[in-house]
Amino acid sequence: MLDSKMKSYPPLIDQCKSRLDPCHIQWSSYDGEGHIIAECQLPLIDLRALIGPGSESERQACEAAIVKASSEWGFFQVLNHGISQELLEEMRREQKKLFELPHEKKVGCRLLNNSYRRGTPTATSLKEFSWSEAFHIPLTNISEDGCFSEESNSLRKVMEKVAGAMSDLARLLAGVLTESLGHKNGLFLDEGSCFLRLNRYPRCPFSQQIHGLVPHTDSDFLTILDQDQVGGLHLMKDSKWVSVKPNPKALVVNVGDLFQAWSNDVYKSVEHKVMANSTVERYSMAYFLCPSYDSMIGSCKEPSVYKKFTFGEYRQQVQEDVKKTGRKVGLPRFLL
């Protein structure tokens, strides 16, 4: 059993050694932008009144809580969100089976249309390196012929259900946020640009201080995260890193760059990261709500904080910055 587990791990140690010997990293200077404070509970919002029957006052209170959390934290957790725990647990089982395939099979075959990622190929130092592996899956690929092998048909079925449920929830929350700023028609989104990301963070053998996922903001409107109970998610709050306490009954929601730009900085796209763990591996799954690549991202009102850009232009700029500097710059590139 141990041998098969080790065969499924990507060669992350080799990638790290090619950049710098981790035994000689001075972690105190490496993580010096903020200090991790005590584990905290994100704002917790019960969506029962928003999804099911409820009074108008209960619905308004729920919507106000979503807006407040998006403005003050950029992150919140949701309960009674309409996605069954059984479905999420089934997805987790299929996700584990997928990642436990031998590494060569994940890399070398057409599994999920070559959507497999590992480590950070562009990293020039360990502070730019992510100790993780992932499948980055556009929703259009889930139903595409040839994307799944016959033995992974069960993965396809559960992924289709999860993607549909996550999409419904994301659009519901996005509708609350757009209506709060006076836009009742909501956002015009293209399902084909949205995607799921399945993540595994293998045990890191030399330190808990290395990133499982480097500090970043999300280049979308909204992200919905289902994570296990291992922990490791940190976010920036009041210029300090906060360790997020997992809640087994809740999904985590965070605002992306596009919503911050569209809202003229009313809603906050907050920097976050994942820290690696030396004793246990971590699993998570994220849904990213995105527009089409040619969608113009403007402001909900004037004067605008940012110049207009398409989603495609934004992604291209992010990729160029990462390639040149090793990190994402994001929205500051588009300030007026």
Coordinates of C-alpha atoms in Angstrom, one line a residue:
M1 CA 0.0 0.0 0.0
L2 CA 2.8 2.4 0.9
D3 CA 4.7 1.6 -2.3
S4 CA 1.6 2.4 -4.5
K5 CA 1.1 5.6 -2.6
M6 CA 4.7 6.7 -3.2
K7 CA 4.5 5.8 -6.9
S8 CA 1.5 8.2 -7.2
Y9 CA 3.5 11.1 -5.8
P10 CA 5.0 13.6 -8.3
P11 CA 8.7 14.2 -8.2
L12 CA 8.4 17.5 -6.3
I13 CA 11.6 17.0 -4.4
D14 CA 13.6 16.8 -7.6
Q15 CA 12.0 20.1 -8.8
C16 CA 12.9 21.8 -5.5
K17 CA 16.5 20.6 -5.5
S18 CA 17.0 21.9 -9.0
R19 CA 16.2 25.4 -7.6
L20 CA 17.7 25.5 -4.1
D21 CA 18.5 23.1 -1.2
P22 CA 15.5 23.5 1.1
C23 CA 17.7 22.6 4.1
H24 CA 19.4 26.0 3.8
I25 CA 16.4 28.2 3.5
Q26 CA 16.1 30.9 6.2
W27 CA 12.3 30.6 6.7
S28 CA 12.1 33.6 9.0
S29 CA 13.0 36.0 6.1
Y30 CA 11.2 34.0 3.5
D31 CA 7.8 34.4 5.2
G32 CA 8.4 37.9 6.5
E33 CA 5.5 39.9 4.9
G34 CA 3.1 38.9 7.7
H35 CA 2.9 36.8 10.8
I36 CA 0.5 33.9 11.1
I37 CA -1.9 34.6 14.0
A38 CA -4.2 32.2 15.8
E39 CA -6.5 29.9 13.8
C40 CA -9.8 31.7 13.1
Q41 CA -13.3 31.0 12.0
L42 CA -14.4 32.8 8.7
P43 CA -17.7 34.5 8.6
L44 CA -20.3 31.7 8.6
I45 CA -23.5 32.2 6.7
D46 CA -26.5 30.0 6.6
L47 CA -28.1 30.0 3.1
R48 CA -31.3 28.3 4.2
A49 CA -33.4 31.5 3.7
L50 CA -31.8 32.2 0.3
I51 CA -32.2 28.7 -1.1
G52 CA -35.4 27.4 0.6
P53 CA -38.5 28.9 2.0
G54 CA -38.0 31.8 4.4
S55 CA -39.3 35.1 5.4
E56 CA -38.3 38.3 3.5
S57 CA -36.5 39.6 6.5
E58 CA -34.5 36.4 6.8
R59 CA -33.6 36.5 3.1
Q60 CA -32.5 40.1 3.4
A61 CA -30.4 39.4 6.5
C62 CA -28.7 36.5 4.6
E63 CA -28.0 38.7 1.6
A64 CA -26.6 41.5 3.8
A65 CA -24.3 39.0 5.5
I66 CA -22.9 37.9 2.1
V67 CA -22.3 41.5 1.1
K68 CA -20.6 42.4 4.4
A69 CA -18.3 39.4 4.3
S70 CA -17.4 40.0 0.7
S71 CA -16.5 43.6 1.5
E72 CA -14.7 43.1 4.8
W73 CA -13.1 39.7 4.4
G74 CA -13.3 38.7 0.8
F75 CA -13.9 35.2 2.2
F76 CA -16.8 33.5 4.0
Q77 CA -18.2 30.0 4.6
V78 CA -21.7 28.8 3.8
L79 CA -24.0 26.2 5.4
N80 CA -27.2 24.7 4.0
H81 CA -25.8 25.6 0.5
G82 CA -27.9 23.0 -1.4
I83 CA -25.1 20.6 -2.3
S84 CA -25.5 17.3 -0.5
Q85 CA -22.7 16.0 1.8
E86 CA -23.1 12.6 0.2
L87 CA -22.2 14.1 -3.3
L88 CA -19.2 15.9 -1.9
E89 CA -17.9 12.8 -0.2
E90 CA -18.4 10.7 -3.4
M91 CA -16.4 13.3 -5.3
R92 CA -13.6 13.1 -2.7
R93 CA -13.4 9.3 -3.0
E94 CA -13.2 9.6 -6.8
Q95 CA -10.6 12.4 -6.5
K96 CA -8.4 10.3 -4.2
K97 CA -8.6 7.3 -6.6
L98 CA -7.5 9.7 -9.4
F99 CA -4.5 11.1 -7.6
E100 CA -3.4 7.6 -6.4
L101 CA -2.8 6.5 -9.9
P102 CA 0.9 6.0 -10.7
H103 CA 2.5 9.4 -11.5
E104 CA 3.5 8.2 -15.0
K105 CA -0.1 7.4 -15.8
K106 CA -1.3 10.9 -14.7
V107 CA 1.4 12.6 -16.8
G108 CA 1.7 10.3 -19.8
C109 CA -1.8 9.6 -21.0
R110 CA -4.7 11.7 -22.2
L111 CA -6.5 11.4 -18.9
L112 CA -8.8 14.4 -18.6
N113 CA -7.3 16.0 -21.8
N114 CA -3.8 16.4 -20.3
S115 CA -5.1 18.7 -17.5
Y116 CA -2.6 17.5 -15.0
R117 CA -0.3 20.0 -13.3
R118 CA 2.5 19.5 -10.7
G119 CA 4.8 21.8 -8.8
T120 CA 5.7 25.2 -10.4
P121 CA 7.8 24.7 -13.6
T122 CA 8.4 28.5 -13.9
A123 CA 9.8 28.8 -10.3
T124 CA 13.3 30.1 -9.9
S125 CA 13.4 29.8 -6.1
L126 CA 11.5 27.9 -3.4
K127 CA 9.4 30.9 -2.4
E128 CA 7.8 30.7 -5.9
F129 CA 7.3 26.9 -5.7
S130 CA 4.0 25.1 -4.9
W131 CA 4.2 21.7 -3.3
S132 CA 1.1 20.3 -4.9
E133 CA -0.4 18.5 -7.9
A134 CA -3.7 19.3 -9.6
F135 CA -6.1 18.6 -12.4
H136 CA -7.4 21.8 -14.0
I137 CA -10.6 20.8 -15.8
P138 CA -12.7 23.2 -17.9
L139 CA -16.4 22.3 -17.6
T140 CA -16.7 21.7 -21.3
N141 CA -14.2 18.9 -21.0
I142 CA -16.2 16.9 -18.5
S143 CA -18.8 15.8 -21.1
E144 CA -16.3 15.7 -24.0
D145 CA -15.8 12.3 -25.7
G146 CA -12.4 10.8 -25.1
C147 CA -11.7 12.9 -22.0
F148 CA -12.4 10.0 -19.6
S149 CA -11.3 6.4 -19.9
E150 CA -13.9 3.7 -19.4
E151 CA -12.5 2.9 -15.9
S152 CA -13.0 6.6 -14.9
N153 CA -16.6 6.8 -16.0
S154 CA -17.7 7.0 -12.3
L155 CA -15.5 10.1 -12.0
R156 CA -17.2 11.7 -14.9
K157 CA -20.7 11.1 -13.6
V158 CA -20.0 12.5 -10.1
M159 CA -18.0 15.4 -11.6
E160 CA -20.9 16.4 -13.8
K161 CA -23.2 16.5 -10.8
V162 CA -20.7 18.5 -8.7
A163 CA -20.0 21.0 -11.5
G164 CA -23.7 21.6 -12.0
A165 CA -24.4 22.1 -8.3
M166 CA -21.4 24.4 -7.8
S167 CA -22.4 26.4 -10.8
D168 CA -25.9 27.0 -9.4
L169 CA -24.5 28.0 -6.1
A170 CA -21.9 30.4 -7.5
R171 CA -24.5 32.1 -9.7
L172 CA -26.8 32.5 -6.8
L173 CA -24.2 34.2 -4.7
A174 CA -23.0 36.3 -7.6
G175 CA -26.6 37.5 -8.1
V176 CA -26.7 38.7 -4.5
L177 CA -23.5 40.6 -4.9
T178 CA -24.5 42.3 -8.2
E179 CA -28.0 43.2 -7.1
S180 CA -26.5 44.8 -3.9
L181 CA -24.8 47.3 -6.2
G182 CA -27.9 48.0 -8.2
H183 CA -27.5 45.5 -11.1
K184 CA -30.5 43.2 -11.2
N185 CA -29.6 41.5 -14.5
G186 CA -26.5 39.9 -12.9
L187 CA -23.4 38.9 -14.7
F188 CA -23.2 37.5 -18.2
L189 CA -21.1 34.3 -17.9
D190 CA -20.0 31.6 -20.2
E191 CA -20.1 28.1 -18.7
G192 CA -17.4 27.0 -21.0
S193 CA -14.8 29.2 -19.3
C194 CA -15.6 28.0 -15.8
F195 CA -13.5 25.1 -14.4
L196 CA -12.9 22.7 -11.6
R197 CA -9.5 22.2 -10.0
L198 CA -8.8 19.1 -8.1
N199 CA -5.9 19.5 -5.7
R200 CA -3.7 17.1 -3.7
Y201 CA -0.9 18.4 -1.4
P202 CA 1.4 15.5 -0.7
R203 CA 3.3 15.3 2.5
C204 CA 6.3 17.6 2.5
P205 CA 9.3 15.7 3.9
F206 CA 11.5 18.5 5.0
S207 CA 9.4 21.4 6.4
Q208 CA 5.9 22.6 7.1
Q209 CA 7.1 26.1 6.0
I210 CA 7.0 25.5 2.3
H211 CA 4.0 26.5 0.3
G212 CA 1.5 24.0 -0.9
L213 CA 0.2 26.8 -3.0
V214 CA 2.0 30.1 -3.3
P215 CA 0.3 33.4 -2.2
H216 CA -2.1 34.6 -4.9
T217 CA -5.5 36.0 -5.6
D218 CA -8.0 34.3 -7.9
S219 CA -8.5 35.5 -11.5
D220 CA -12.2 34.9 -11.6
F221 CA -15.5 36.3 -10.2
L222 CA -16.1 33.8 -7.4
T223 CA -14.4 30.6 -6.1
I224 CA -16.2 27.9 -4.1
L225 CA -13.9 25.5 -2.2
D226 CA -14.6 22.1 -0.7
Q227 CA -11.6 21.1 1.5
D228 CA -10.8 18.3 3.9
Q229 CA -10.1 18.8 7.6
V230 CA -6.3 18.9 7.4
G231 CA -6.1 22.7 7.3
G232 CA -3.4 24.8 5.8
L233 CA -5.4 27.5 4.1
H234 CA -4.2 31.0 5.1
L235 CA -5.5 34.4 4.0
M236 CA -4.4 37.9 4.5
K237 CA -6.5 39.9 6.9
D238 CA -5.5 43.4 8.2
S239 CA -2.0 42.9 6.8
K240 CA -1.5 39.6 8.7
W241 CA -1.7 36.0 7.7
V242 CA -4.7 34.3 9.2
S243 CA -5.0 30.5 9.5
V244 CA -8.4 29.3 8.5
K245 CA -10.1 26.7 10.7
P246 CA -11.8 24.1 8.5
N247 CA -15.5 23.5 9.0
P248 CA -16.7 20.0 8.0
K249 CA -20.2 21.2 7.2
A250 CA -19.3 24.3 5.2
L251 CA -18.0 25.3 1.8
V252 CA -15.6 28.2 1.6
V253 CA -16.4 31.1 -0.9
N254 CA -14.0 33.8 -1.9
V255 CA -14.2 36.9 -4.1
G256 CA -11.9 36.9 -7.2
D257 CA -10.1 39.8 -9.0
L258 CA -12.9 40.3 -11.6
F259 CA -15.5 41.0 -8.9
Q260 CA -13.2 43.4 -7.2
A261 CA -12.6 45.3 -10.5
W262 CA -16.3 45.2 -11.4
S263 CA -17.4 46.5 -8.0
N264 CA -14.8 49.3 -7.9
D265 CA -13.1 47.7 -4.9
V266 CA -16.3 47.3 -2.9
Y267 CA -15.7 43.5 -2.8
K268 CA -12.2 42.4 -2.0
S269 CA -10.1 39.8 -3.8
V270 CA -7.9 38.7 -0.9
E271 CA -4.4 37.1 -1.1
H272 CA -4.4 33.6 0.2
K273 CA -2.1 30.6 0.2
V274 CA -1.8 26.9 1.3
M275 CA 1.0 25.7 3.6
A276 CA 2.3 22.2 3.1
N277 CA 2.1 19.6 5.9
S278 CA 4.9 17.2 6.9
T279 CA 2.8 14.4 8.3
V280 CA -0.5 14.2 6.3
E281 CA -1.6 15.0 2.7
R282 CA -4.4 17.4 2.0
Y283 CA -7.2 17.3 -0.6
S284 CA -9.4 20.1 -1.9
M285 CA -11.7 20.9 -4.9
A286 CA -12.4 24.3 -6.2
Y287 CA -15.0 25.7 -8.6
F288 CA -14.1 28.9 -10.5
L289 CA -16.8 31.2 -11.9
C290 CA -15.4 32.8 -15.0
P291 CA -16.7 34.8 -18.0
S292 CA -15.9 34.1 -21.6
Y293 CA -12.3 35.2 -22.6
D294 CA -13.6 38.0 -24.8
S295 CA -15.9 39.4 -22.1
M296 CA -15.2 43.0 -21.2
I297 CA -14.7 43.7 -17.5
G298 CA -15.8 47.2 -16.7
S299 CA -17.0 48.9 -13.6
C300 CA -20.5 48.8 -12.1
K301 CA -20.3 52.6 -11.8
E302 CA -18.2 55.6 -12.7
P303 CA -15.6 56.9 -12.1
S304 CA -13.9 53.6 -12.4
V305 CA -10.8 52.5 -10.4
Y306 CA -9.6 50.3 -13.2
K307 CA -9.3 50.5 -17.0
K308 CA -11.5 48.1 -18.9
F309 CA -10.0 44.8 -20.0
T310 CA -11.2 41.4 -21.3
F311 CA -10.8 38.3 -19.3
G312 CA -8.5 37.0 -22.0
E313 CA -6.3 40.1 -21.7
Y314 CA -6.2 39.7 -17.9
R315 CA -5.1 36.1 -18.0
Q316 CA -2.4 36.9 -20.5
Q317 CA -1.0 39.7 -18.4
V318 CA -1.0 37.4 -15.3
Q319 CA 0.9 34.7 -17.2
E320 CA 3.4 37.2 -18.6
D321 CA 4.1 38.6 -15.1
V322 CA 4.5 35.1 -13.6
K323 CA 7.0 34.2 -16.3
K324 CA 9.0 37.4 -15.9
T325 CA 8.9 38.0 -12.2
G326 CA 7.9 34.6 -10.7
R327 CA 4.7 36.0 -9.2
K328 CA 1.3 37.3 -10.1
V329 CA 0.8 41.1 -10.1
G330 CA -3.0 41.1 -10.9
L331 CA -5.2 44.1 -10.7
P332 CA -2.6 46.7 -10.0
R333 CA -1.5 46.3 -13.6
F334 CA -4.9 47.8 -14.7
L335 CA -5.3 50.7 -12.3
L336 CA -6.2 54.0 -14.0

